[in-house]
Amino acid sequence: MHRRLSILTAALALAGAAHAATPSEQLAGYTAAAKTAADPARGQKLFTTTGTKEWSCSSCHGSTPTGTGKHASTGKAIQPLAPAANAERFADPAKTEKWFRRNCNDVLGRECSAGEKADVLAWLMTLKP
């Protein structure tokens, strides 16, 4: 499974080097890797549920991440996460992977699966500013 995610990460990074990827293209990649349909409701639940480190994604990004968030420990401003509110989000597969890896580890104490990434991205894509 980890090898499959590494292959997906490499493929997304290569695609990003050639052109900026859309959130829909990245969602398709995660969904294909997960071999199951993305579920926005599961994504919202994962985003708002407190993980092993007493944080949730919403601790920093807000429960509806269409506005500016604030890092829970540093207080640093975080630009909106929803693609409709911030066109730069999910436009670069390498950055997407970097932040999923870092944030999933911060919240869950592990990397997110392709299915979890698909679910969260599917939910984020439903949000409007």
mmCIF file of C-alpha atoms in Angstrom:
data_model
loop_
_atom_site.group_PDB
_atom_site.id
_atom_site.type_symbol
_atom_site.label_atom_id
_atom_site.label_comp_id
_atom_site.label_asym_id
_atom_site.label_seq_id
_atom_site.Cartn_x
_atom_site.Cartn_y
_atom_site.Cartn_z
ATOM 1 C CA MET A 1 0.000 0.000 0.000
ATOM 2 C CA HIS A 2 2.788 2.428 0.928
ATOM 3 C CA ARG A 3 4.489 1.664 -2.407
ATOM 4 C CA ARG A 4 1.256 2.472 -4.250
ATOM 5 C CA LEU A 5 1.034 5.834 -2.452
ATOM 6 C CA SER A 6 4.680 6.556 -3.323
ATOM 7 C CA ILE A 7 3.951 5.820 -6.968
ATOM 8 C CA LEU A 8 0.907 8.107 -6.841
ATOM 9 C CA THR A 9 2.948 10.827 -5.164
ATOM 10 C CA ALA A 10 5.650 10.556 -7.828
ATOM 11 C CA ALA A 11 3.084 10.585 -10.631
ATOM 12 C CA LEU A 12 1.329 13.624 -9.201
ATOM 13 C CA ALA A 13 4.652 15.413 -8.717
ATOM 14 C CA LEU A 14 5.665 14.683 -12.323
ATOM 15 C CA ALA A 15 2.299 15.890 -13.563
ATOM 16 C CA GLY A 16 2.784 19.075 -11.544
ATOM 17 C CA ALA A 17 6.174 19.658 -13.123
ATOM 18 C CA ALA A 18 4.615 19.590 -16.573
ATOM 19 C CA HIS A 19 1.539 21.676 -15.680
ATOM 20 C CA ALA A 20 -0.491 22.782 -12.734
ATOM 21 C CA ALA A 21 -3.038 20.160 -11.763
ATOM 22 C CA THR A 22 -6.596 20.977 -10.921
ATOM 23 C CA PRO A 23 -8.243 19.823 -7.703
ATOM 24 C CA SER A 24 -10.421 17.529 -9.849
ATOM 25 C CA GLU A 25 -7.357 15.903 -11.424
ATOM 26 C CA GLN A 26 -5.790 15.327 -8.034
ATOM 27 C CA LEU A 27 -9.062 13.944 -6.680
ATOM 28 C CA ALA A 28 -9.192 11.520 -9.611
ATOM 29 C CA GLY A 29 -5.680 10.332 -8.788
ATOM 30 C CA TYR A 30 -6.454 9.768 -5.111
ATOM 31 C CA THR A 31 -9.729 8.026 -5.953
ATOM 32 C CA ALA A 32 -7.993 5.731 -8.439
ATOM 33 C CA ALA A 33 -5.290 4.883 -5.884
ATOM 34 C CA ALA A 34 -7.910 4.210 -3.199
ATOM 35 C CA LYS A 35 -10.017 2.089 -5.573
ATOM 36 C CA THR A 36 -13.160 3.490 -4.036
ATOM 37 C CA ALA A 37 -15.314 6.555 -4.594
ATOM 38 C CA ALA A 38 -14.558 9.647 -2.565
ATOM 39 C CA ASP A 39 -17.153 10.559 0.034
ATOM 40 C CA PRO A 40 -17.429 14.256 0.999
ATOM 41 C CA ALA A 41 -19.285 13.394 4.227
ATOM 42 C CA ARG A 42 -16.392 11.155 5.338
ATOM 43 C CA GLY A 43 -14.004 13.951 4.382
ATOM 44 C CA GLN A 44 -15.834 16.490 6.535
ATOM 45 C CA LYS A 45 -15.897 14.051 9.447
ATOM 46 C CA LEU A 46 -12.150 13.393 9.159
ATOM 47 C CA PHE A 47 -11.464 17.131 8.859
ATOM 48 C CA THR A 48 -13.384 18.024 12.015
ATOM 49 C CA THR A 49 -12.542 15.008 14.217
ATOM 50 C CA THR A 50 -9.817 15.384 16.824
ATOM 51 C CA GLY A 51 -6.896 13.098 16.082
ATOM 52 C CA THR A 52 -4.284 11.467 18.271
ATOM 53 C CA LYS A 53 -2.511 14.747 18.976
ATOM 54 C CA GLU A 54 -5.569 16.613 20.325
ATOM 55 C CA TRP A 55 -5.918 18.612 17.106
ATOM 56 C CA SER A 56 -8.185 18.317 14.118
ATOM 57 C CA CYS A 57 -7.669 19.844 10.684
ATOM 58 C CA SER A 58 -10.299 22.389 11.703
ATOM 59 C CA SER A 59 -8.191 23.459 14.705
ATOM 60 C CA CYS A 60 -6.129 25.550 12.286
ATOM 61 C CA HIS A 61 -8.219 25.770 9.100
ATOM 62 C CA GLY A 62 -11.621 26.387 10.727
ATOM 63 C CA SER A 63 -14.646 24.102 10.585
ATOM 64 C CA THR A 64 -15.535 25.575 7.200
ATOM 65 C CA PRO A 65 -12.166 26.376 5.618
ATOM 66 C CA THR A 66 -13.317 29.064 3.200
ATOM 67 C CA GLY A 67 -11.788 31.869 5.231
ATOM 68 C CA THR A 68 -8.387 32.572 6.712
ATOM 69 C CA GLY A 69 -7.378 30.135 9.417
ATOM 70 C CA LYS A 70 -4.833 30.436 12.206
ATOM 71 C CA HIS A 71 -2.232 27.862 13.231
ATOM 72 C CA ALA A 72 -3.196 26.485 16.639
ATOM 73 C CA SER A 73 0.273 26.700 18.163
ATOM 74 C CA THR A 74 2.092 29.452 16.235
ATOM 75 C CA GLY A 75 -0.838 31.782 15.555
ATOM 76 C CA LYS A 76 0.373 32.191 11.959
ATOM 77 C CA ALA A 77 -2.353 33.054 9.443
ATOM 78 C CA ILE A 78 -3.302 30.246 7.059
ATOM 79 C CA GLN A 79 -4.879 31.118 3.709
ATOM 80 C CA PRO A 80 -8.255 29.514 2.901
ATOM 81 C CA LEU A 81 -8.032 25.801 2.140
ATOM 82 C CA ALA A 82 -11.135 25.326 0.005
ATOM 83 C CA PRO A 83 -10.173 25.514 -3.683
ATOM 84 C CA ALA A 84 -13.136 27.793 -4.497
ATOM 85 C CA ALA A 85 -11.867 30.308 -1.930
ATOM 86 C CA ASN A 86 -8.185 30.044 -2.873
ATOM 87 C CA ALA A 87 -7.254 29.095 -6.450
ATOM 88 C CA GLU A 88 -3.679 28.292 -5.391
ATOM 89 C CA ARG A 89 -4.827 25.394 -3.198
ATOM 90 C CA PHE A 90 -4.511 21.986 -4.829
ATOM 91 C CA ALA A 91 -2.914 23.487 -7.951
ATOM 92 C CA ASP A 92 0.499 21.865 -7.364
ATOM 93 C CA PRO A 93 0.548 18.103 -6.666
ATOM 94 C CA ALA A 94 3.929 18.265 -4.906
ATOM 95 C CA LYS A 95 2.649 20.933 -2.494
ATOM 96 C CA THR A 96 -0.568 18.998 -1.971
ATOM 97 C CA GLU A 97 1.399 15.919 -0.971
ATOM 98 C CA LYS A 98 3.781 17.922 1.226
ATOM 99 C CA TRP A 99 0.935 19.473 3.202
ATOM 100 C CA PHE A 100 -1.149 16.293 3.423
ATOM 101 C CA ARG A 101 1.922 14.450 4.731
ATOM 102 C CA ARG A 102 2.765 17.137 7.286
ATOM 103 C CA ASN A 103 -0.777 17.866 8.451
ATOM 104 C CA CYS A 104 -1.956 14.255 8.601
ATOM 105 C CA ASN A 105 1.083 13.445 10.688
ATOM 106 C CA ASP A 106 0.384 16.450 12.952
ATOM 107 C CA VAL A 107 -3.267 15.495 13.460
ATOM 108 C CA LEU A 108 -3.365 11.718 13.108
ATOM 109 C CA GLY A 109 0.202 10.762 13.928
ATOM 110 C CA ARG A 110 0.499 9.059 10.528
ATOM 111 C CA GLU A 111 0.149 9.725 6.823
ATOM 112 C CA CYS A 112 -3.358 9.821 5.396
ATOM 113 C CA SER A 113 -4.398 7.102 2.993
ATOM 114 C CA ALA A 114 -5.287 7.900 -0.610
ATOM 115 C CA GLY A 115 -8.939 7.325 0.330
ATOM 116 C CA GLU A 116 -8.764 9.794 3.201
ATOM 117 C CA LYS A 117 -7.130 12.396 0.960
ATOM 118 C CA ALA A 118 -9.827 11.815 -1.670
ATOM 119 C CA ASP A 119 -12.589 12.192 0.922
ATOM 120 C CA VAL A 120 -11.184 15.430 2.344
ATOM 121 C CA LEU A 121 -10.521 16.934 -1.082
ATOM 122 C CA ALA A 122 -14.002 15.912 -2.275
ATOM 123 C CA TRP A 123 -15.526 17.724 0.718
ATOM 124 C CA LEU A 124 -13.329 20.793 0.256
ATOM 125 C CA MET A 125 -14.445 20.961 -3.379
ATOM 126 C CA THR A 126 -18.087 21.247 -2.273
ATOM 127 C CA LEU A 127 -17.410 24.423 -0.257
ATOM 128 C CA LYS A 128 -18.105 27.853 -1.677
ATOM 129 C CA PRO A 129 -16.676 31.155 -0.366
#
